[in-house]
């Protein structure tokens, strides 16, 4: 699926000072682009108020609807931690087509409350309580289309026109759902075994809305940053 961003925050922070943590790179220098991304990640994740970038670690979501044809599932008060430790594996630019390709590895934890009923990995399941997930070596490949726009500062800026992504789970993830079947151990037993053994399967089956919500947050933050910082402070031209 291809996503588009709105221009809500366009140039709200046009007068910001140059960014000390950005190492400006040549367009073809993948090593430099990857490194500067890795230097930027923890700073970015902590939030950069001068540029209007909100903190990304932890992230909090009041409600996420992860329902599908097979299951009704709502997650409440979800806290996601760990984005500050993400590592870019590669960052590449395609200047001719104004594209940016980023492959990034993250280990994240998720904690919150859930309410579910339906079928999960084919077995009947229901419950209401705390949920927890350790998502290990979550590797996302982003395909971003940029365009150049002029800011209020009269300078050229990047703006994200659209993006798509794919993800892989390169390690075993662990999911825990407390209080399945109202705590009835007899009813919950089969479901607990399936949940304990199939973290990745569960994330693939019901994780898309959560992952999408996360990635929209991330794209918004990057967009805000691009709109605040002129290209001349970001890349070698
Ligand atoms: C990445 O950039 C930082 C900051 O300029 C520098 O200290 C570090 O040596 C660089 N690492 C690599 C692998 O180039
Ligand atoms: C989520 O947290 C808020 C604030 O602590 C609380 O009022 C609300 O009841 C919580 N939601 C659920 C479903 O527990
Ligand atoms: C994720 O966790 C694995 C296993 O502990 C570790 O080897 C890897 O370096 C971590 N990745 C990141 C990006 O922190
Ligand atoms: C990026 O997206 C464009 C447009 O959808 C597509 O043509 C291209 O193949 C994608 N590239 C990668 C590396 O995914």
XYZ file of N, CA and C and ligand atoms in Angstrom:
767
model
N 0.845 -1.197 0.000
C 0.000 0.000 0.000
C 0.880 1.247 0.000
N 0.491 2.248 -0.750
C 1.245 3.489 -0.835
C 0.555 4.536 0.034
N 1.335 5.206 0.877
C 0.756 6.165 1.819
C 1.097 7.594 1.418
N 0.193 8.493 1.727
C 0.448 9.910 1.464
C 0.382 10.686 2.765
N 1.190 11.721 2.843
C 1.203 12.536 4.056
C 0.470 13.847 3.821
N -0.160 14.311 4.848
C -0.800 15.625 4.791
C 0.225 16.700 5.113
N -0.114 17.908 4.815
C 0.865 18.981 5.011
C 0.505 19.880 6.181
N 0.061 19.294 7.233
C -0.441 20.043 8.377
C 0.607 20.996 8.953
N 1.809 20.447 9.137
C 2.791 21.205 9.907
C 3.758 21.966 9.003
N 3.376 22.176 7.770
C 4.311 22.727 6.795
C 4.953 24.029 7.277
N 6.259 23.941 7.483
C 7.098 25.117 7.780
C 6.700 25.899 9.021
N 6.110 25.187 9.957
C 5.756 25.853 11.204
C 7.015 26.262 11.974
N 8.145 25.576 11.679
C 9.369 25.823 12.441
C 10.491 26.281 11.515
N 10.104 27.162 10.595
C 11.022 27.515 9.521
C 12.273 28.256 9.984
N 12.266 28.771 11.201
C 13.412 29.573 11.616
C 14.399 28.841 12.527
N 14.309 27.534 12.517
C 15.156 26.754 13.405
C 16.637 26.891 13.029
N 17.464 26.662 13.994
C 18.915 26.741 13.767
C 19.428 25.459 13.107
N 20.625 25.512 12.488
C 21.174 24.313 11.861
C 21.278 23.140 12.829
N 21.274 21.946 12.271
C 21.206 20.741 13.090
C 22.602 20.198 13.361
N 23.059 20.284 14.597
C 24.438 19.897 14.891
C 24.731 18.412 14.690
N 23.724 17.550 14.807
C 24.011 16.112 14.751
C 23.995 15.541 13.338
N 23.663 16.363 12.365
C 23.624 15.848 10.999
C 24.998 15.977 10.344
N 25.516 14.844 9.874
C 26.742 14.855 9.080
C 26.254 14.920 7.634
N 26.613 15.941 6.917
C 26.106 16.064 5.543
C 26.850 15.094 4.630
N 26.100 14.407 3.798
C 26.680 13.342 2.981
C 26.473 13.596 1.493
N 27.379 13.030 0.708
C 27.152 12.973 -0.730
C 26.025 11.987 -1.021
N 25.286 12.253 -2.090
C 24.113 11.437 -2.405
C 24.435 9.949 -2.573
N 25.632 9.644 -3.091
C 25.952 8.249 -3.375
C 26.702 7.555 -2.244
N 26.986 8.304 -1.181
C 27.795 7.755 -0.091
C 26.910 7.013 0.923
N 26.642 5.754 0.618
C 25.723 4.956 1.433
C 26.220 4.828 2.876
N 27.540 4.670 3.016
C 28.123 4.520 4.345
C 27.857 5.763 5.198
N 28.077 6.905 4.598
C 27.860 8.168 5.310
C 26.383 8.369 5.626
N 25.519 8.096 4.651
C 24.074 8.262 4.860
C 23.588 7.343 5.980
N 24.105 6.124 5.984
C 23.695 5.157 7.003
C 24.196 5.617 8.379
N 25.422 6.078 8.394
C 25.990 6.525 9.673
C 25.257 7.750 10.231
N 25.017 8.708 9.383
C 24.355 9.911 9.902
C 22.943 9.576 10.389
N 22.310 8.625 9.729
C 20.987 8.180 10.190
C 21.106 7.555 11.583
N 22.142 6.728 11.759
C 22.310 6.073 13.057
C 22.684 7.044 14.168
N 23.422 8.086 13.816
C 23.736 9.116 14.806
C 22.446 9.876 15.173
N 21.601 10.080 14.167
C 20.383 10.878 14.376
C 19.293 10.130 15.145
N 19.232 8.804 15.002
C 18.086 8.043 15.552
C 17.829 8.311 17.045
N 18.830 8.146 17.927
C 18.506 8.360 19.351
C 18.120 9.802 19.671
N 18.714 10.738 18.942
C 18.408 12.155 19.172
C 16.981 12.441 18.718
N 16.675 11.893 17.556
C 15.353 12.037 16.977
C 14.298 11.390 17.882
N 14.613 10.182 18.368
C 13.657 9.428 19.187
C 13.361 10.144 20.503
N 14.344 10.877 21.002
C 14.142 11.603 22.254
C 13.239 12.819 22.051
N 13.045 13.199 20.772
C 12.235 14.375 20.458
C 13.134 15.591 20.301
N 12.791 16.464 19.347
C 13.566 17.687 19.134
C 12.574 18.848 19.127
N 12.310 19.392 20.327
C 11.273 20.421 20.429
C 11.517 21.631 19.521
N 12.814 22.007 19.323
C 13.117 23.165 18.462
C 12.551 22.989 17.069
N 12.417 21.737 16.639
C 11.912 21.472 15.287
C 10.488 20.935 15.290
N 9.896 20.896 16.461
C 8.520 20.402 16.539
C 8.415 18.888 16.475
N 9.557 18.185 16.626
C 9.529 16.721 16.572
C 9.230 16.183 17.967
N 8.115 15.473 18.083
C 7.731 14.918 19.377
C 8.519 13.658 19.672
N 8.586 13.338 20.945
C 9.336 12.158 21.346
C 8.735 10.880 20.742
N 9.601 9.973 20.324
C 9.158 8.724 19.695
C 9.450 7.509 20.571
N 10.040 7.758 21.739
C 10.379 6.645 22.613
C 10.306 7.117 24.052
N 9.268 6.758 24.794
C 8.190 5.852 24.391
C 7.133 6.550 23.536
N 6.361 5.714 22.849
C 5.182 6.193 22.132
C 3.956 5.659 22.856
N 2.912 6.443 22.840
C 1.695 6.030 23.534
C 0.500 6.125 22.588
N -0.324 5.081 22.571
C -1.529 5.095 21.731
C -2.744 4.743 22.590
N -3.692 5.623 22.589
C -4.867 5.416 23.419
C -5.683 4.213 22.944
N -5.970 4.173 21.651
C -6.782 3.082 21.102
C -6.229 2.655 19.751
N -6.059 1.362 19.576
C -5.718 0.845 18.249
C -6.688 -0.299 17.951
N -7.388 -0.177 16.867
C -8.326 -1.236 16.468
C -7.601 -2.202 15.545
N -7.377 -3.419 16.028
C -6.667 -4.424 15.235
C -7.634 -5.506 14.752
N -8.899 -5.176 14.671
C -9.891 -6.178 14.273
C -9.714 -6.581 12.814
N -10.087 -7.833 12.542
C -10.076 -8.315 11.159
C -11.330 -9.160 10.966
N -11.417 -9.843 9.841
C -12.580 -10.701 9.602
C -12.725 -11.755 10.685
N -11.590 -12.247 11.196
C -11.613 -13.386 12.115
C -11.718 -13.014 13.584
N -11.385 -11.765 13.877
C -11.273 -11.429 15.291
C -11.649 -9.970 15.544
N -12.282 -9.764 16.688
C -12.470 -8.393 17.135
C -11.420 -8.144 18.201
N -10.598 -7.139 17.964
C -9.486 -6.882 18.887
C -9.212 -5.394 18.987
N -9.354 -4.890 20.194
C -9.021 -3.479 20.435
C -7.919 -3.432 21.483
N -6.946 -2.582 21.216
C -5.869 -2.392 22.188
C -5.976 -0.991 22.764
N -5.838 -0.927 24.089
C -5.949 0.361 24.784
C -4.645 0.699 25.500
N -4.396 1.975 25.615
C -3.275 2.476 26.431
C -1.977 1.713 26.160
N -1.616 1.685 24.917
C -0.449 0.910 24.495
C 0.806 1.778 24.527
N 1.826 1.278 25.187
C 3.117 1.976 25.213
C 4.132 1.166 24.423
N 4.782 1.822 23.480
C 5.803 1.160 22.658
C 7.153 1.769 23.006
N 8.088 0.903 23.356
C 9.429 1.381 23.729
C 10.501 0.736 22.863
N 11.585 1.463 22.683
C 12.762 0.863 22.051
C 13.192 1.496 20.750
N 12.389 2.425 20.221
C 12.758 2.988 18.912
C 14.112 3.714 18.943
N 14.518 4.172 20.120
C 15.799 4.899 20.195
C 16.983 3.990 19.864
N 16.766 2.682 19.987
C 17.867 1.752 19.724
C 17.836 1.147 18.326
N 16.930 1.605 17.491
C 16.875 1.087 16.124
C 18.205 1.374 15.424
N 18.564 0.472 14.515
C 19.808 0.654 13.745
C 19.493 0.592 12.259
N 19.927 1.632 11.550
C 19.768 1.604 10.101
C 20.797 0.634 9.536
N 20.358 -0.271 8.688
C 21.309 -1.180 8.031
C 21.833 -0.542 6.761
N 20.930 0.144 6.070
C 21.359 0.856 4.874
C 20.419 2.018 4.583
N 21.006 3.101 4.112
C 20.224 4.264 3.681
C 20.770 4.669 2.321
N 19.909 4.661 1.335
C 20.342 4.968 -0.032
C 19.450 6.019 -0.660
N 20.043 6.797 -1.514
C 19.252 7.785 -2.250
C 19.273 7.464 -3.735
N 18.156 7.717 -4.365
C 18.072 7.677 -5.822
C 17.711 9.111 -6.218
N 18.742 9.864 -6.563
C 18.560 11.304 -6.779
C 17.649 11.568 -7.978
N 17.870 10.800 -9.041
C 17.119 11.017 -10.280
C 15.613 10.907 -10.033
N 15.227 9.902 -9.245
C 13.805 9.689 -8.999
C 13.341 10.241 -7.654
N 14.191 11.028 -6.998
C 13.848 11.612 -5.695
C 13.365 10.570 -4.705
N 14.156 9.517 -4.556
C 13.723 8.452 -3.636
C 14.747 8.203 -2.555
N 14.245 7.685 -1.478
C 15.065 7.344 -0.335
C 14.682 5.922 0.077
N 15.699 5.067 0.205
C 15.442 3.688 0.646
C 16.130 3.483 1.982
N 15.367 3.065 2.946
C 15.920 2.882 4.283
C 15.542 1.495 4.788
N 16.575 0.754 5.238
C 16.302 -0.534 5.865
C 16.783 -0.444 7.303
N 15.898 -0.731 8.210
C 16.190 -0.443 9.611
C 15.755 -1.604 10.502
N 16.583 -1.892 11.498
C 16.273 -2.990 12.430
C 15.933 -2.440 13.801
N 14.839 -2.917 14.386
C 14.430 -2.449 15.712
C 14.054 -3.631 16.595
N 14.312 -3.466 17.880
C 13.760 -4.361 18.895
C 12.811 -3.506 19.716
N 11.556 -3.860 19.738
C 10.626 -3.023 20.497
C 9.795 -3.855 21.466
N 9.360 -3.208 22.533
C 8.423 -3.854 23.439
C 7.127 -3.065 23.420
N 6.078 -3.785 23.652
C 4.752 -3.176 23.623
C 4.005 -3.650 24.861
N 3.401 -2.710 25.575
C 2.632 -3.043 26.767
C 1.328 -2.272 26.765
N 0.266 -2.955 27.154
C -1.009 -2.249 27.203
C -2.114 -3.181 27.644
N -3.318 -2.825 27.222
C -4.488 -3.624 27.555
C -5.155 -4.050 26.260
N -5.815 -5.214 26.300
C -6.490 -5.683 25.085
C -7.874 -6.213 25.447
N -8.734 -6.185 24.449
C -10.021 -6.876 24.543
C -10.180 -7.615 23.233
N -10.353 -8.926 23.281
C -10.484 -9.665 22.016
C -11.493 -10.783 22.094
N -12.082 -11.089 20.937
C -12.871 -12.307 20.812
C -12.962 -12.670 19.337
N -12.794 -13.948 19.083
C -12.846 -14.416 17.706
C -11.916 -15.598 17.533
N -11.227 -15.610 16.389
C -10.268 -16.678 16.144
C -8.910 -16.090 15.861
N -7.903 -16.681 16.499
C -6.534 -16.241 16.308
C -5.732 -17.467 15.890
N -5.073 -17.389 14.749
C -4.366 -18.550 14.189
C -5.289 -19.773 14.212
N -6.515 -19.553 13.805
C -7.547 -20.579 13.655
C -8.195 -21.064 14.950
N -7.617 -20.765 16.118
C -8.251 -21.264 17.341
C -9.149 -20.195 17.959
N -10.253 -20.672 18.569
C -11.156 -19.719 19.225
C -10.443 -19.080 20.419
N -10.643 -17.789 20.570
C -9.943 -17.109 21.657
C -10.790 -15.936 22.137
N -10.719 -15.666 23.414
C -11.296 -14.422 23.916
C -10.578 -14.037 25.193
N -10.586 -12.762 25.481
C -9.905 -12.327 26.692
C -9.931 -10.828 26.814
N -9.526 -10.409 27.996
C -9.528 -8.986 28.311
C -8.526 -8.812 29.437
N -7.493 -8.034 29.193
C -6.490 -7.852 30.246
C -5.247 -7.187 29.707
N -4.140 -7.483 30.365
C -2.882 -6.878 29.937
C -2.294 -7.674 28.781
N -1.655 -6.937 27.869
C -0.888 -7.640 26.844
C 0.536 -7.118 26.820
N 1.407 -7.972 26.318
C 2.813 -7.628 26.271
C 3.413 -8.285 25.031
N 4.273 -7.582 24.357
C 4.975 -8.198 23.220
C 6.422 -7.728 23.180
N 7.320 -8.683 22.953
C 8.718 -8.373 22.639
C 8.884 -8.680 21.165
N 9.145 -7.648 20.393
C 9.283 -7.848 18.952
C 10.762 -7.690 18.623
N 11.368 -8.799 18.208
C 12.824 -8.852 18.072
C 13.269 -8.844 16.616
N 14.272 -8.042 16.344
C 14.777 -7.913 14.973
C 13.643 -7.698 13.986
N 12.931 -6.638 14.250
C 11.859 -6.213 13.356
C 12.524 -5.335 12.294
N 12.545 -5.832 11.065
C 13.317 -5.143 10.019
C 12.354 -4.551 8.980
N 12.375 -3.242 8.884
C 11.463 -2.546 7.981
C 12.237 -1.958 6.817
N 11.708 -2.126 5.616
C 12.294 -1.492 4.429
C 11.336 -0.417 3.946
N 11.825 0.814 3.975
C 11.004 1.941 3.540
C 11.388 2.360 2.133
N 10.394 2.742 1.408
C 10.566 3.259 0.057
C 9.851 4.618 0.054
N 10.638 5.677 0.108
C 10.081 7.019 0.303
C 10.257 7.860 -0.960
N 9.211 8.522 -1.388
C 9.329 9.472 -2.498
C 9.335 10.882 -1.941
N 10.359 11.634 -2.311
C 10.497 13.000 -1.821
C 10.178 13.972 -2.932
N 9.846 15.187 -2.545
C 9.843 16.256 -3.529
C 10.464 17.488 -2.887
N 10.982 18.361 -3.731
C 11.567 19.596 -3.220
C 10.477 20.652 -3.156
N 10.424 21.336 -2.049
C 9.474 22.448 -1.926
C 10.210 23.648 -1.341
N 9.650 24.824 -1.554
C 10.276 26.011 -0.995
C 9.612 26.380 0.319
N 10.421 26.600 1.358
C 9.888 26.957 2.667
C 9.672 28.454 2.791
N 9.054 28.827 3.890
C 8.847 30.249 4.187
C 10.171 30.972 4.333
N 11.205 30.181 4.675
C 12.546 30.752 4.809
C 13.186 31.016 3.444
N 12.448 30.731 2.371
C 12.961 30.953 1.020
C 13.919 29.870 0.567
N 14.126 28.860 1.438
C 15.084 27.801 1.113
C 14.370 26.537 0.667
N 15.161 25.711 -0.006
C 14.628 24.442 -0.487
C 14.549 23.439 0.672
N 13.442 22.722 0.723
C 13.271 21.674 1.733
C 12.828 20.387 1.053
N 13.052 19.273 1.748
C 12.449 18.025 1.319
C 11.049 17.944 1.910
N 10.175 17.289 1.165
C 8.865 16.975 1.683
C 8.558 15.541 1.254
N 8.065 14.752 2.177
C 7.721 13.365 1.833
C 6.401 13.381 1.074
N 6.455 12.874 -0.146
C 5.260 12.848 -0.973
C 4.446 11.586 -0.680
N 5.152 10.501 -0.517
C 4.472 9.247 -0.209
C 5.491 8.198 0.182
N 5.010 7.114 0.747
C 5.943 6.053 1.095
C 5.235 4.711 1.145
N 6.029 3.662 1.025
C 5.509 2.320 1.235
C 6.548 1.575 2.063
N 6.157 0.472 2.649
C 7.130 -0.295 3.418
C 6.751 -1.767 3.422
N 7.753 -2.576 3.679
C 7.518 -3.987 3.940
C 8.283 -4.302 5.221
N 7.907 -5.375 5.904
C 8.683 -5.728 7.092
C 8.919 -7.220 7.173
N 9.965 -7.547 7.895
C 10.268 -8.947 8.160
C 10.528 -9.104 9.650
N 10.183 -10.270 10.175
C 10.513 -10.593 11.564
C 11.671 -11.574 11.490
N 12.853 -11.101 11.802
C 14.044 -11.929 11.602
C 14.419 -12.736 12.831
N 13.668 -12.538 13.892
C 13.919 -13.310 15.097
C 12.558 -13.696 15.668
N 12.574 -14.526 16.700
C 11.329 -14.947 17.319
C 10.795 -13.833 18.223
N 9.538 -13.456 18.021
C 8.903 -12.483 18.909
C 8.074 -13.228 19.945
N 7.816 -12.555 21.049
C 7.043 -13.187 22.116
C 5.839 -12.325 22.464
N 4.687 -12.977 22.529
C 3.447 -12.264 22.841
C 2.844 -12.891 24.093
N 2.355 -12.060 24.995
C 1.680 -12.574 26.181
C 0.343 -11.864 26.325
N -0.704 -12.653 26.484
C -2.051 -12.098 26.687
C -2.542 -12.610 28.034
N -2.684 -11.712 28.973
C -3.108 -12.144 30.308
C -4.628 -12.253 30.363
N -5.076 -13.149 31.245
C -6.505 -13.264 31.536
C -7.341 -13.728 30.334
N -6.795 -14.677 29.578
C -7.594 -15.251 28.487
C -8.783 -15.990 29.085
N -9.911 -15.955 28.424
C -11.144 -16.610 28.870
C -11.452 -16.275 30.328
N -11.304 -15.014 30.654
C -11.642 -14.553 31.998
C -10.848 -15.244 33.098
N -9.683 -15.786 32.746
C -8.845 -16.430 33.752
C -9.195 -17.892 33.978
N -10.139 -18.412 33.194
C -10.493 -19.830 33.312
C -9.375 -20.685 32.710
N -8.599 -21.318 33.588
C -7.390 -22.012 33.133
C -7.683 -23.163 32.188
N -8.796 -23.823 32.394
C -9.133 -24.965 31.542
C -9.396 -24.483 30.114
N -10.226 -23.450 30.005
C -10.549 -22.927 28.675
C -9.332 -22.260 28.028
N -8.505 -21.622 28.855
C -7.416 -20.808 28.328
C -6.219 -21.647 27.878
N -6.139 -22.879 28.375
C -4.914 -23.666 28.185
C -4.460 -23.768 26.732
N -5.363 -24.218 25.855
C -4.990 -24.425 24.450
C -4.531 -23.114 23.807
N -5.286 -22.049 24.087
C -4.949 -20.751 23.500
C -3.602 -20.263 24.012
N -3.345 -20.466 25.298
C -2.068 -20.020 25.872
C -0.891 -20.711 25.207
N -1.052 -21.994 24.934
C 0.034 -22.746 24.285
C 0.283 -22.198 22.880
N -0.795 -21.951 22.161
C -0.661 -21.434 20.798
C -0.020 -20.040 20.806
N -0.460 -19.199 21.729
C 0.091 -17.834 21.808
C 1.575 -17.877 22.162
N 1.913 -18.712 23.132
C 3.313 -18.772 23.583
C 4.252 -19.244 22.481
N 3.752 -20.102 21.608
C 4.626 -20.702 20.601
C 4.663 -19.939 19.281
N 3.795 -18.948 19.127
C 3.641 -18.345 17.794
C 3.663 -16.822 17.780
N 4.629 -16.256 18.488
C 4.717 -14.789 18.527
C 4.704 -14.159 17.150
N 5.543 -14.660 16.262
C 5.629 -14.055 14.924
C 4.332 -14.235 14.137
N 3.736 -15.417 14.264
C 2.478 -15.680 13.557
C 1.390 -14.716 14.016
N 1.354 -14.443 15.314
C 0.340 -13.540 15.858
C 0.583 -12.117 15.355
N 1.856 -11.715 15.358
C 2.161 -10.361 14.885
C 1.790 -10.224 13.405
N 2.068 -11.253 12.624
C 1.701 -11.188 11.199
C 0.190 -11.140 11.033
N -0.534 -11.881 11.874
C -1.986 -11.947 11.690
C -2.710 -10.700 12.207
N -2.293 -10.179 13.340
C -3.057 -9.055 13.921
C -2.230 -7.788 14.091
N -0.959 -7.816 13.679
C -0.068 -6.694 13.989
C -0.135 -5.515 13.038
N -0.684 -5.722 11.847
C -0.618 -4.662 10.834
C -1.138 -3.297 11.290
N -2.296 -3.233 11.948
C -2.763 -1.909 12.376
C -1.803 -1.229 13.353
N -1.184 -2.029 14.231
C -0.247 -1.461 15.197
C 0.993 -0.950 14.474
N 1.512 -1.773 13.588
C 2.718 -1.403 12.845
C 2.447 -0.171 11.991
N 1.304 -0.166 11.360
C 0.928 0.982 10.533
C 0.812 2.267 11.353
N 0.204 2.159 12.524
C 0.057 3.317 13.407
C 1.425 3.854 13.805
N 2.324 2.928 14.118
C 3.697 3.305 14.481
C 4.394 4.026 13.338
N 4.246 3.481 12.165
C 4.988 4.002 11.019
C 4.439 5.345 10.559
N 3.148 5.531 10.699
C 2.577 6.843 10.378
C 3.138 7.902 11.340
N 3.268 7.548 12.616
C 3.851 8.449 13.618
C 5.289 8.829 13.231
N 6.020 7.821 12.822
C 7.420 7.998 12.442
C 7.536 8.891 11.204
N 6.717 8.622 10.217
C 6.748 9.406 8.978
C 6.365 10.860 9.255
N 5.400 11.057 10.142
C 4.993 12.419 10.527
C 6.156 13.173 11.165
N 6.895 12.469 12.017
C 8.024 13.098 12.710
C 9.116 13.472 11.703
N 9.383 12.584 10.776
C 10.427 12.853 9.776
C 9.988 14.003 8.864
N 8.711 13.999 8.516
C 8.183 15.089 7.690
C 8.342 16.437 8.396
N 7.991 16.470 9.655
C 8.106 17.701 10.446
C 9.552 18.187 10.442
N 10.465 17.231 10.601
C 11.890 17.554 10.620
C 12.346 18.113 9.265
N 11.964 17.452 8.199
C 12.328 17.930 6.852
C 11.782 19.336 6.607
N 10.599 19.570 7.075
C 9.989 20.882 6.851
C 10.672 21.967 7.674
N 11.289 21.555 8.779
C 11.954 22.535 9.640
C 13.373 22.841 9.187
N 14.017 21.846 8.599
C 15.436 21.988 8.288
C 15.641 22.101 6.774
N 16.248 23.203 6.320
C 16.468 23.327 4.877
C 17.479 22.299 4.369
N 17.346 21.958 3.119
C 18.185 20.941 2.488
C 19.668 21.241 2.622
N 20.013 22.525 2.590
C 21.437 22.890 2.672
C 22.051 22.495 4.014
N 21.223 22.316 5.040
C 21.729 21.872 6.340
C 21.651 20.356 6.510
N 21.097 19.699 5.496
C 20.809 18.266 5.611
C 21.738 17.413 4.737
N 22.003 17.887 3.536
C 22.786 17.080 2.592
C 23.794 17.953 1.860
N 24.799 17.307 1.292
C 25.731 18.020 0.421
C 25.082 18.118 -0.942
N 25.088 19.319 -1.501
C 24.376 19.497 -2.773
C 25.339 19.733 -3.924
C 29.755 8.180 12.187
O 29.714 9.574 12.446
C 30.210 9.940 13.709
C 29.954 11.421 13.936
O 30.552 12.199 12.947
C 31.686 9.577 13.783
O 32.207 9.891 15.068
C 31.841 8.078 13.514
O 33.212 7.746 13.452
C 31.189 7.686 12.217
N 31.203 6.234 12.070
C 31.472 5.637 10.915
C 31.409 4.149 10.945
O 31.742 6.250 9.905
C -6.397 4.235 29.753
O -5.758 5.125 30.648
C -6.586 6.182 31.091
C -5.741 7.158 31.886
O -4.970 6.484 32.834
C -7.736 5.583 31.896
O -8.588 6.615 32.328
C -8.510 4.596 31.024
O -9.509 3.980 31.777
C -7.573 3.539 30.440
N -8.303 2.713 29.479
C -8.649 1.460 29.732
C -9.401 0.734 28.657
O -8.344 0.911 30.770
C 18.112 -6.777 18.830
O 18.300 -7.818 19.755
C 19.231 -8.803 19.283
C 19.227 -9.935 20.291
O 19.404 -9.463 21.584
C 20.596 -8.138 19.144
O 21.551 -9.071 18.714
C 20.463 -7.023 18.122
O 21.704 -6.343 17.987
C 19.397 -6.039 18.556
N 19.179 -5.071 17.483
C 19.089 -3.749 17.699
C 18.863 -2.888 16.516
O 19.173 -3.267 18.807
C 9.578 1.905 -4.566
O 8.277 2.327 -4.977
C 8.163 2.557 -6.375
C 6.787 3.168 -6.626
O 5.764 2.404 -6.086
C 8.379 1.234 -7.101
O 8.295 1.464 -8.502
C 9.774 0.710 -6.754
O 9.951 -0.548 -7.338
C 9.947 0.597 -5.248
N 11.328 0.253 -4.971
C 11.690 -0.580 -4.007
C 13.154 -0.829 -3.843
O 10.870 -1.135 -3.282
